[in-house]
């Protein structure tokens, strides 16, 4: 067989995502010897830049997360020497054919595989795939295109985007990223569930009282207000990141770990969900706030955000799955910016022990005695289980403690960034962690009616101070279903 050549073209190379995530992830893969022997990286963007300038730009964000030795410095140099730049417009066939010529020079005589990462706004995805000779039939190897959300604003616009992309690409070539699926603890969720007898049989309404998916950031939309105001937190975090985790959490056991088997189950569970209703949602927006000598800006203080914006920067929602496994179990989601902490976690609250012999030792609050399993996705990856135990001593005082697996303490290795895993999978053609079009469609079907209603009725968000725990409405929503947010209790 002839030798192959992999070219990775980052379209939108001068953007933030490319600088902060994509190039560093490619370098980490190179460092770990995960990229093929022959590969080249091309940056493409409108900014005029030489190859050298691109290398300088990239090198500013490369770090040696694995080791800090000279070896790493050498590897950086080697990696940078394989990076090139081509400046062009996103809708210019001529500019893209110049890029094509450069790619062909590198590919000469080899089996050519091309991976394009569209690190650009979705409204220009189609221009690029049209021009980028992405579908050039003369190429012998595979061609794949990675795209990243927002995939539309609702069912309709998302379908339209899918339709337009499919004019130029087959579903097989489209890799829709949800970077939360690349996170270590999200990968671990299935392992925990399907390979532990102490959890697998409990994974249903019979033992689980509610499940919570919590995302919070301790900073606002600083600098991204323009983008954010068009989408809001429900589209930015819930409809994709949190819902993807929910689907993995709640799906039936797949036939195998193959991409199609897993994605079939995810689609099934998404399609079994009850569309969201307005009364099961609380929206909030952060307002300016000063603490001591520091003052924090409100969302609408951002110059790129209209002063009268009612875009939610916080939302809480109660979702339900109408199937035999989960009937009646509230799946609560909460996502917010400018809160008191930065964290993402999954919390599973179990039912009470029937006829608990120690009932009276817990006083009136039996809820304090239920088990809770927590997957702390970030920061500081951990899995812990809250159990009841006796406080040592002659009396009988009960307490709740954590059985704790803290990954940093257990494994002396750096956890790879989500983008490393996802890029590696895209190169390998592994689709398990990418979103299939019917999955995307089901995810939008769940949220679209609610989003329309929020827009039409111009529902005003509950204001919460920057750095607080969010609107109190979230507590009432949980209380309606007899739930307490695990992160706050
Ligand atoms: C992105 C959102 O998808 O995820 C951002 O658009 C958010 O608003 C980011 O800040 C959070 O990702 P991470 O990996 O930093 O938790």
Short mmCIF file of C-alpha atoms and ligand atoms in Angstrom, two decimals:
data_model
loop_
_atom_site.label_atom_id
_atom_site.label_comp_id
_atom_site.label_asym_id
_atom_site.label_seq_id
_atom_site.Cartn_x
_atom_site.Cartn_y
_atom_site.Cartn_z
CA UNK A 1 0.00 0.00 0.00
CA UNK A 2 1.21 3.49 -0.71
CA UNK A 3 2.07 5.84 2.08
CA UNK A 4 -0.59 8.18 3.31
CA UNK A 5 -0.58 11.86 4.14
CA UNK A 6 -2.95 13.50 6.57
CA UNK A 7 -3.59 17.19 6.22
CA UNK A 8 -5.51 19.04 8.87
CA UNK A 9 -6.81 22.43 7.81
CA UNK A 10 -8.06 24.74 10.50
CA UNK A 11 -10.42 27.18 8.82
CA UNK A 12 -10.67 30.25 11.04
CA UNK A 13 -7.10 29.77 12.21
CA UNK A 14 -6.72 33.19 13.77
CA UNK A 15 -9.78 32.82 16.00
CA UNK A 16 -9.91 32.17 19.69
CA UNK A 17 -10.99 28.54 19.58
CA UNK A 18 -8.20 27.68 17.17
CA UNK A 19 -5.57 29.39 19.29
CA UNK A 20 -6.76 28.19 22.67
CA UNK A 21 -7.96 24.70 21.88
CA UNK A 22 -7.37 23.29 18.42
CA UNK A 23 -3.66 23.95 17.84
CA UNK A 24 -2.70 23.03 21.41
CA UNK A 25 -4.71 19.81 21.10
CA UNK A 26 -3.01 18.96 17.82
CA UNK A 27 0.35 19.54 19.41
CA UNK A 28 -0.52 17.34 22.38
CA UNK A 29 -1.53 14.56 19.98
CA UNK A 30 1.71 14.99 18.08
CA UNK A 31 3.65 14.91 21.32
CA UNK A 32 1.94 11.68 22.31
CA UNK A 33 2.74 10.15 18.91
CA UNK A 34 -0.93 9.89 18.09
CA UNK A 35 -0.73 11.56 14.69
CA UNK A 36 0.37 9.60 11.62
CA UNK A 37 3.97 9.82 10.46
CA UNK A 38 3.08 12.08 7.54
CA UNK A 39 0.89 14.95 8.51
CA UNK A 40 0.68 18.63 7.93
CA UNK A 41 -1.38 21.36 9.53
CA UNK A 42 -2.72 24.29 7.53
CA UNK A 43 -4.23 27.42 8.99
CA UNK A 44 -6.69 29.27 6.77
CA UNK A 45 -8.24 32.64 7.57
CA UNK A 46 -8.74 36.11 6.15
CA UNK A 47 -5.94 37.72 8.17
CA UNK A 48 -2.78 38.15 6.16
CA UNK A 49 -0.01 36.15 7.77
CA UNK A 50 3.11 34.27 6.76
CA UNK A 51 3.84 30.69 7.79
CA UNK A 52 6.29 32.10 10.30
CA UNK A 53 3.72 34.42 11.79
CA UNK A 54 1.27 31.57 12.14
CA UNK A 55 3.95 29.52 13.92
CA UNK A 56 4.63 32.40 16.29
CA UNK A 57 0.94 32.75 16.98
CA UNK A 58 0.52 29.06 17.66
CA UNK A 59 3.65 28.71 19.74
CA UNK A 60 2.41 31.42 22.09
CA UNK A 61 -0.34 29.09 23.28
CA UNK A 62 1.45 25.72 23.21
CA UNK A 63 2.34 24.34 26.55
CA UNK A 64 4.15 21.22 27.54
CA UNK A 65 1.47 19.77 29.70
CA UNK A 66 3.07 16.38 29.65
CA UNK A 67 6.60 17.21 30.58
CA UNK A 68 8.58 20.38 30.76
CA UNK A 69 11.84 18.98 29.49
CA UNK A 70 13.91 20.07 26.53
CA UNK A 71 12.42 17.18 24.68
CA UNK A 72 9.15 19.03 24.73
CA UNK A 73 10.76 22.14 23.30
CA UNK A 74 12.20 20.05 20.46
CA UNK A 75 8.85 18.50 19.80
CA UNK A 76 7.29 21.94 19.63
CA UNK A 77 9.79 22.99 17.01
CA UNK A 78 9.13 19.85 14.99
CA UNK A 79 5.40 20.36 15.24
CA UNK A 80 5.59 24.01 14.23
CA UNK A 81 7.72 23.15 11.21
CA UNK A 82 4.74 21.18 9.89
CA UNK A 83 2.34 24.12 10.23
CA UNK A 84 1.58 26.36 7.26
CA UNK A 85 -0.75 29.21 6.57
CA UNK A 86 -2.89 30.31 3.70
CA UNK A 87 -4.83 33.52 3.76
CA UNK A 88 -8.10 33.74 1.90
CA UNK A 89 -11.75 34.62 1.93
CA UNK A 90 -14.25 32.07 3.16
CA UNK A 91 -16.35 32.23 0.02
CA UNK A 92 -13.61 32.40 -2.58
CA UNK A 93 -13.19 29.37 -4.79
CA UNK A 94 -9.95 30.85 -6.09
CA UNK A 95 -8.45 31.22 -2.62
CA UNK A 96 -9.45 27.71 -1.70
CA UNK A 97 -8.05 26.32 -4.90
CA UNK A 98 -4.70 27.97 -4.03
CA UNK A 99 -4.91 26.12 -0.74
CA UNK A 100 -5.73 22.96 -2.65
CA UNK A 101 -2.58 23.37 -4.72
CA UNK A 102 -0.49 23.69 -1.55
CA UNK A 103 -2.14 20.62 -0.07
CA UNK A 104 -1.48 18.63 -3.23
CA UNK A 105 2.20 19.52 -3.10
CA UNK A 106 2.41 17.92 0.33
CA UNK A 107 0.30 14.97 -0.72
CA UNK A 108 2.24 14.19 -3.89
CA UNK A 109 2.28 10.45 -4.52
CA UNK A 110 0.62 9.63 -1.24
CA UNK A 111 -2.83 8.50 -0.26
CA UNK A 112 -4.36 11.81 0.77
CA UNK A 113 -6.61 12.16 3.79
CA UNK A 114 -8.00 15.58 4.57
CA UNK A 115 -9.53 16.81 7.78
CA UNK A 116 -11.06 20.29 7.86
CA UNK A 117 -11.93 21.95 11.14
CA UNK A 118 -14.44 24.75 10.59
CA UNK A 119 -13.62 27.03 13.46
CA UNK A 120 -15.84 29.76 12.05
CA UNK A 121 -19.43 30.97 12.54
CA UNK A 122 -22.00 28.49 11.18
CA UNK A 123 -23.49 31.00 8.75
CA UNK A 124 -20.36 30.59 6.63
CA UNK A 125 -20.00 26.79 6.95
CA UNK A 126 -21.75 26.26 3.67
CA UNK A 127 -19.68 28.85 1.77
CA UNK A 128 -16.58 27.05 2.89
CA UNK A 129 -17.61 23.51 2.08
CA UNK A 130 -18.82 24.70 -1.29
CA UNK A 131 -15.48 26.27 -2.16
CA UNK A 132 -12.97 24.26 -0.26
CA UNK A 133 -12.85 21.46 -2.83
CA UNK A 134 -13.79 19.47 0.22
CA UNK A 135 -15.68 17.13 -2.01
CA UNK A 136 -12.96 17.02 -4.68
CA UNK A 137 -13.44 13.63 -6.22
CA UNK A 138 -9.87 13.38 -7.44
CA UNK A 139 -8.61 12.77 -3.93
CA UNK A 140 -8.08 9.18 -3.03
CA UNK A 141 -8.28 9.10 0.75
CA UNK A 142 -11.06 10.27 3.02
CA UNK A 143 -12.22 13.83 3.60
CA UNK A 144 -13.89 14.79 6.86
CA UNK A 145 -15.21 18.07 8.16
CA UNK A 146 -15.52 18.98 11.82
CA UNK A 147 -18.15 21.56 12.69
CA UNK A 148 -19.04 23.02 16.01
CA UNK A 149 -22.22 24.53 17.39
CA UNK A 150 -24.36 26.60 17.19
CA UNK A 151 -26.11 24.28 14.75
CA UNK A 152 -28.99 26.67 14.18
CA UNK A 153 -31.28 28.36 16.68
CA UNK A 154 -34.21 25.97 16.52
CA UNK A 155 -35.44 22.88 14.69
CA UNK A 156 -36.03 24.69 11.45
CA UNK A 157 -32.75 26.54 11.14
CA UNK A 158 -30.84 23.47 12.26
CA UNK A 159 -32.50 21.32 9.60
CA UNK A 160 -31.77 23.96 7.03
CA UNK A 161 -28.10 23.92 7.99
CA UNK A 162 -28.01 20.11 7.82
CA UNK A 163 -29.69 20.16 4.42
CA UNK A 164 -27.24 22.69 3.01
CA UNK A 165 -24.21 20.86 4.33
CA UNK A 166 -25.50 17.62 2.89
CA UNK A 167 -25.59 19.14 -0.55
CA UNK A 168 -21.82 18.99 -0.46
CA UNK A 169 -20.98 16.35 2.12
CA UNK A 170 -22.32 12.99 3.14
CA UNK A 171 -23.41 12.43 6.75
CA UNK A 172 -20.35 10.22 7.09
CA UNK A 173 -18.07 13.15 6.41
CA UNK A 174 -19.66 15.52 8.91
CA UNK A 175 -18.28 15.41 12.44
CA UNK A 176 -20.45 17.57 14.71
CA UNK A 177 -18.52 18.32 17.87
CA UNK A 178 -19.99 18.68 21.31
CA UNK A 179 -16.84 19.14 23.30
CA UNK A 180 -18.50 17.98 26.52
CA UNK A 181 -18.57 14.48 25.07
CA UNK A 182 -14.78 14.57 24.96
CA UNK A 183 -14.42 15.28 28.66
CA UNK A 184 -12.82 12.56 30.71
CA UNK A 185 -15.61 12.17 33.24
CA UNK A 186 -18.27 12.08 30.58
CA UNK A 187 -16.39 9.16 28.99
CA UNK A 188 -16.27 7.62 32.43
CA UNK A 189 -20.02 7.81 32.90
CA UNK A 190 -20.69 4.73 30.78
CA UNK A 191 -17.89 2.79 32.41
CA UNK A 192 -19.21 3.58 35.84
CA UNK A 193 -22.74 2.66 34.90
CA UNK A 194 -22.24 -0.42 32.75
CA UNK A 195 -19.33 -2.10 34.42
CA UNK A 196 -20.24 -1.88 38.10
CA UNK A 197 -22.75 -4.26 39.60
CA UNK A 198 -23.30 -1.84 42.45
CA UNK A 199 -24.64 0.76 40.02
CA UNK A 200 -26.02 -0.89 36.91
CA UNK A 201 -29.07 -2.55 38.50
CA UNK A 202 -29.92 0.66 40.35
CA UNK A 203 -30.10 2.76 37.18
CA UNK A 204 -33.84 3.29 36.97
CA UNK A 205 -36.90 4.84 38.57
CA UNK A 206 -36.92 1.99 41.09
CA UNK A 207 -33.91 3.38 42.91
CA UNK A 208 -33.16 6.81 41.52
CA UNK A 209 -35.23 9.70 42.74
CA UNK A 210 -33.88 12.43 40.53
CA UNK A 211 -30.83 13.31 38.47
CA UNK A 212 -29.25 16.75 38.22
CA UNK A 213 -27.00 18.17 35.53
CA UNK A 214 -25.35 21.33 36.73
CA UNK A 215 -23.14 23.75 34.86
CA UNK A 216 -21.93 26.98 36.35
CA UNK A 217 -19.32 29.52 35.43
CA UNK A 218 -17.98 32.22 37.67
CA UNK A 219 -17.57 34.71 34.86
CA UNK A 220 -19.99 36.49 32.56
CA UNK A 221 -20.15 36.67 28.79
CA UNK A 222 -17.23 39.09 28.76
CA UNK A 223 -16.43 39.93 25.17
CA UNK A 224 -18.78 37.31 23.72
CA UNK A 225 -22.00 39.23 24.32
CA UNK A 226 -22.65 39.66 20.61
CA UNK A 227 -22.72 35.93 19.98
CA UNK A 228 -24.34 35.06 23.25
CA UNK A 229 -27.21 37.48 23.02
CA UNK A 230 -28.43 35.77 19.88
CA UNK A 231 -28.50 32.37 21.59
CA UNK A 232 -28.80 32.54 25.38
CA UNK A 233 -27.84 29.92 27.90
CA UNK A 234 -30.46 27.35 26.90
CA UNK A 235 -29.06 27.10 23.39
CA UNK A 236 -25.47 27.63 24.51
CA UNK A 237 -25.28 24.93 27.17
CA UNK A 238 -28.50 23.02 27.82
CA UNK A 239 -29.69 21.94 24.41
CA UNK A 240 -26.27 20.49 23.65
CA UNK A 241 -23.79 19.89 26.46
CA UNK A 242 -26.20 19.03 29.26
CA UNK A 243 -28.67 17.19 27.07
CA UNK A 244 -25.91 15.07 25.56
CA UNK A 245 -24.81 14.02 29.01
CA UNK A 246 -28.40 13.31 29.97
CA UNK A 247 -28.82 11.10 26.90
CA UNK A 248 -25.71 9.11 27.78
CA UNK A 249 -26.86 8.86 31.35
CA UNK A 250 -30.37 7.68 30.61
CA UNK A 251 -30.07 5.61 27.42
CA UNK A 252 -30.85 1.90 27.40
CA UNK A 253 -27.90 -0.49 27.24
CA UNK A 254 -26.54 -0.28 23.69
CA UNK A 255 -25.99 -3.49 21.72
CA UNK A 256 -22.28 -2.71 21.68
CA UNK A 257 -19.92 0.20 22.12
CA UNK A 258 -19.99 0.93 18.39
CA UNK A 259 -20.85 4.45 17.38
CA UNK A 260 -24.10 3.56 15.66
CA UNK A 261 -25.31 1.39 18.53
CA UNK A 262 -24.65 4.12 21.07
CA UNK A 263 -26.12 6.86 18.95
CA UNK A 264 -29.23 4.77 18.24
CA UNK A 265 -29.87 4.53 21.97
CA UNK A 266 -29.23 8.21 22.52
CA UNK A 267 -31.74 9.13 19.83
CA UNK A 268 -34.30 6.79 21.34
CA UNK A 269 -34.07 8.34 24.76
CA UNK A 270 -34.17 11.88 23.35
CA UNK A 271 -37.27 11.01 21.38
CA UNK A 272 -38.91 9.60 24.52
CA UNK A 273 -38.63 12.91 26.31
CA UNK A 274 -41.56 15.13 27.05
CA UNK A 275 -41.16 18.47 25.23
CA UNK A 276 -40.31 21.16 27.72
CA UNK A 277 -43.07 23.32 29.10
CA UNK A 278 -42.77 26.89 30.21
CA UNK A 279 -43.84 26.06 33.76
CA UNK A 280 -40.90 23.69 34.07
CA UNK A 281 -38.33 26.33 33.30
CA UNK A 282 -36.85 29.26 35.16
CA UNK A 283 -34.74 31.85 33.38
CA UNK A 284 -32.41 34.41 34.88
CA UNK A 285 -29.99 37.13 33.91
CA UNK A 286 -27.11 38.49 35.94
CA UNK A 287 -27.04 42.07 37.04
CA UNK A 288 -24.19 44.31 38.10
CA UNK A 289 -23.05 44.04 41.63
CA UNK A 290 -20.31 45.40 43.83
CA UNK A 291 -18.51 43.58 46.53
CA UNK A 292 -16.11 45.53 48.70
CA UNK A 293 -14.07 47.68 46.37
CA UNK A 294 -14.75 45.51 43.33
CA UNK A 295 -17.66 45.95 41.06
CA UNK A 296 -18.93 43.38 38.60
CA UNK A 297 -20.75 44.32 35.40
CA UNK A 298 -24.25 43.17 34.65
CA UNK A 299 -25.01 41.30 31.44
CA UNK A 300 -26.56 44.33 29.76
CA UNK A 301 -23.55 46.47 30.70
CA UNK A 302 -21.66 44.61 27.97
CA UNK A 303 -21.43 47.12 25.09
CA UNK A 304 -22.24 44.37 22.57
CA UNK A 305 -25.51 43.54 24.35
CA UNK A 306 -28.66 45.67 23.87
CA UNK A 307 -29.66 47.48 27.06
CA UNK A 308 -33.10 45.91 27.09
CA UNK A 309 -31.95 42.37 26.35
CA UNK A 310 -33.98 39.63 28.03
CA UNK A 311 -31.63 36.86 26.92
CA UNK A 312 -31.20 34.36 29.76
CA UNK A 313 -27.72 33.87 31.15
CA UNK A 314 -29.14 31.33 33.59
CA UNK A 315 -31.77 28.65 33.23
CA UNK A 316 -33.08 25.75 35.26
CA UNK A 317 -35.38 23.13 33.82
CA UNK A 318 -37.17 19.95 34.81
CA UNK A 319 -37.28 17.28 32.12
CA UNK A 320 -39.01 13.94 31.98
CA UNK A 321 -38.48 10.77 30.03
CA UNK A 322 -41.64 8.89 29.16
CA UNK A 323 -40.36 5.36 29.17
CA UNK A 324 -40.53 2.37 31.49
CA UNK A 325 -37.13 3.00 33.01
CA UNK A 326 -37.56 6.66 33.91
CA UNK A 327 -41.27 7.36 34.17
CA UNK A 328 -41.82 10.15 36.73
CA UNK A 329 -38.15 10.76 37.55
CA UNK A 330 -37.27 14.47 37.33
CA UNK A 331 -34.11 15.19 35.36
CA UNK A 332 -33.14 18.65 36.46
CA UNK A 333 -30.78 20.90 34.60
CA UNK A 334 -29.23 24.12 35.71
CA UNK A 335 -26.81 26.26 33.74
CA UNK A 336 -25.60 29.73 34.43
CA UNK A 337 -22.93 32.32 33.85
CA UNK A 338 -21.59 34.76 36.43
CA UNK A 339 -22.41 32.51 39.35
CA UNK A 340 -20.41 31.94 42.53
CA UNK A 341 -18.37 29.03 41.22
CA UNK A 342 -17.08 27.29 38.10
CA UNK A 343 -18.23 23.71 38.02
CA UNK A 344 -19.90 21.02 35.96
CA UNK A 345 -21.35 17.96 37.60
CA UNK A 346 -23.90 15.19 37.47
CA UNK A 347 -25.70 14.34 40.70
CA UNK A 348 -27.78 11.23 41.18
CA UNK A 349 -30.04 11.26 44.20
CA UNK A 350 -31.27 7.84 45.28
CA UNK A 351 -34.52 6.96 46.96
CA UNK A 352 -35.00 6.43 50.67
CA UNK A 353 -34.23 3.00 52.07
CA UNK A 354 -37.68 1.44 52.57
CA UNK A 355 -38.42 0.94 56.26
CA UNK A 356 -35.05 2.40 57.23
CA UNK A 357 -34.22 0.95 60.65
CA UNK A 358 -32.24 4.06 61.53
CA UNK A 359 -34.97 6.40 60.51
CA UNK A 360 -35.20 8.14 63.85
CA UNK A 361 -31.45 8.75 64.01
CA UNK A 362 -31.78 11.10 61.07
CA UNK A 363 -34.27 13.34 62.81
CA UNK A 364 -37.03 14.77 60.70
CA UNK A 365 -34.98 15.27 57.59
CA UNK A 366 -34.81 11.84 56.01
CA UNK A 367 -33.61 13.38 52.77
CA UNK A 368 -30.28 13.91 54.47
CA UNK A 369 -29.99 10.14 54.61
CA UNK A 370 -30.38 9.35 50.94
CA UNK A 371 -27.39 8.27 48.96
CA UNK A 372 -26.06 10.58 46.33
CA UNK A 373 -23.60 9.79 43.58
CA UNK A 374 -21.69 12.72 42.15
CA UNK A 375 -19.63 12.86 38.99
CA UNK A 376 -17.65 16.02 39.12
CA UNK A 377 -16.83 16.69 35.49
CA UNK A 378 -14.75 19.79 36.26
CA UNK A 379 -12.74 21.21 37.79
CA UNK A 380 -10.83 18.53 39.61
CA UNK A 381 -12.42 15.39 38.18
CA UNK A 382 -13.92 13.20 40.87
CA UNK A 383 -16.54 10.57 41.49
CA UNK A 384 -17.93 10.36 44.98
CA UNK A 385 -20.75 8.59 46.69
CA UNK A 386 -22.43 9.89 49.78
CA UNK A 387 -23.15 7.08 52.21
CA UNK A 388 -24.41 6.86 55.77
CA UNK A 389 -22.12 5.70 58.51
CA UNK A 390 -21.86 5.68 62.24
CA UNK A 391 -19.76 8.26 63.99
CA UNK A 392 -17.21 6.31 66.07
CA UNK A 393 -18.04 6.22 69.75
CA UNK A 394 -20.26 4.55 72.25
CA UNK A 395 -23.38 6.30 71.15
CA UNK A 396 -25.27 5.86 67.91
CA UNK A 397 -24.81 9.02 65.99
CA UNK A 398 -25.10 8.80 62.22
CA UNK A 399 -23.31 10.85 59.67
CA UNK A 400 -23.02 11.08 55.93
CA UNK A 401 -19.56 10.69 54.38
CA UNK A 402 -18.06 10.57 50.91
CA UNK A 403 -16.47 7.54 49.33
CA UNK A 404 -14.25 9.59 47.13
CA UNK A 405 -12.33 8.89 43.95
CA UNK A 406 -10.36 12.02 43.25
CA UNK A 407 -8.62 11.43 39.93
CA UNK A 408 -5.71 13.77 40.60
CA UNK A 409 -4.86 11.83 43.75
CA UNK A 410 -5.37 8.41 42.19
CA UNK A 411 -3.56 8.99 38.88
CA UNK A 412 -0.45 11.10 38.56
CA UNK A 413 -1.24 12.09 34.97
CA UNK A 414 -2.67 15.15 33.36
CA UNK A 415 -6.19 14.64 32.10
CA UNK A 416 -6.24 15.31 28.36
CA UNK A 417 -8.29 18.18 27.02
CA UNK A 418 -11.61 17.24 25.41
CA UNK A 419 -10.42 18.49 22.03
CA UNK A 420 -7.52 16.04 22.00
CA UNK A 421 -9.81 13.05 22.29
CA UNK A 422 -12.24 14.43 19.72
CA UNK A 423 -9.58 15.29 17.16
CA UNK A 424 -7.99 11.91 17.60
CA UNK A 425 -11.34 10.24 17.03
CA UNK A 426 -12.04 12.34 13.95
CA UNK A 427 -8.69 11.30 12.48
CA UNK A 428 -9.48 7.68 13.26
CA UNK A 429 -12.99 7.97 11.82
CA UNK A 430 -14.51 7.07 15.19
CA UNK A 431 -17.95 8.72 15.36
CA UNK A 432 -19.09 7.65 18.81
CA UNK A 433 -18.55 11.07 20.38
CA UNK A 434 -19.94 13.10 17.50
CA UNK A 435 -23.58 14.08 17.03
CA UNK A 436 -25.53 12.36 14.29
CA UNK A 437 -28.07 14.48 12.40
CA UNK A 438 -31.10 12.65 13.80
CA UNK A 439 -29.72 13.16 17.32
CA UNK A 440 -29.38 16.86 16.67
CA UNK A 441 -32.89 16.95 15.34
CA UNK A 442 -34.29 15.19 18.42
CA UNK A 443 -32.40 17.58 20.69
CA UNK A 444 -33.91 20.58 18.93
CA UNK A 445 -37.39 19.05 18.93
CA UNK A 446 -37.25 18.96 22.70
CA UNK A 447 -36.28 22.60 23.16
CA UNK A 448 -37.77 24.41 20.19
CA UNK A 449 -41.38 24.83 21.44
CA UNK A 450 -40.10 26.22 24.73
CA UNK A 451 -37.65 28.59 23.07
CA UNK A 452 -40.40 29.88 20.78
CA UNK A 453 -42.69 30.44 23.74
CA UNK A 454 -40.00 32.28 25.69
CA UNK A 455 -39.44 34.54 22.68
CA UNK A 456 -43.09 35.11 21.85
CA UNK A 457 -44.17 35.83 25.40
CA UNK A 458 -41.03 37.86 26.02
CA UNK A 459 -40.56 36.16 29.37
CA UNK A 460 -38.45 38.45 31.52
CA UNK A 461 -35.56 36.73 33.26
CA UNK A 462 -35.25 36.86 37.05
CA UNK A 463 -32.27 39.05 37.85
CA UNK A 464 -29.51 37.65 40.03
CA UNK A 465 -26.37 39.39 41.25
CA UNK A 466 -23.11 38.57 39.52
CA UNK A 467 -21.30 35.99 41.65
CA UNK A 468 -24.41 34.76 43.43
CA UNK A 469 -26.01 31.32 43.46
CA UNK A 470 -28.54 32.29 40.82
CA UNK A 471 -32.25 33.08 40.94
CA UNK A 472 -34.33 31.66 43.78
CA UNK A 473 -36.85 30.53 41.18
CA UNK A 474 -34.56 27.54 40.60
CA UNK A 475 -35.25 26.36 44.15
CA UNK A 476 -38.99 26.60 43.73
CA UNK A 477 -38.80 24.69 40.50
CA UNK A 478 -36.89 21.87 42.19
CA UNK A 479 -39.16 21.99 45.24
CA UNK A 480 -42.18 21.50 42.99
CA UNK A 481 -40.79 18.03 42.33
CA UNK A 482 -39.63 17.45 45.88
CA UNK A 483 -36.04 17.94 44.92
CA UNK A 484 -33.21 19.89 46.47
CA UNK A 485 -30.28 20.97 44.38
CA UNK A 486 -27.41 18.80 45.55
CA UNK A 487 -24.81 21.49 44.94
CA UNK A 488 -26.49 23.89 47.33
CA UNK A 489 -27.54 21.65 50.18
C1 LIG B 1 -19.10 26.51 25.14
C2 LIG B 1 -20.03 27.67 25.40
O1 LIG B 1 -19.72 25.58 24.33
O2 LIG B 1 -18.74 25.92 26.37
C3 LIG B 1 -19.41 28.66 26.35
O3 LIG B 1 -20.36 28.30 24.17
C4 LIG B 1 -18.90 27.99 27.60
O4 LIG B 1 -20.34 29.68 26.68
C5 LIG B 1 -18.05 26.77 27.24
O5 LIG B 1 -18.14 28.92 28.33
C6 LIG B 1 -17.70 25.98 28.48
O6 LIG B 1 -16.78 24.98 28.15
P1 LIG B 1 -15.75 24.44 29.23
O7 LIG B 1 -15.10 23.28 28.56
O8 LIG B 1 -14.84 25.56 29.54
O9 LIG B 1 -16.58 24.06 30.41
#
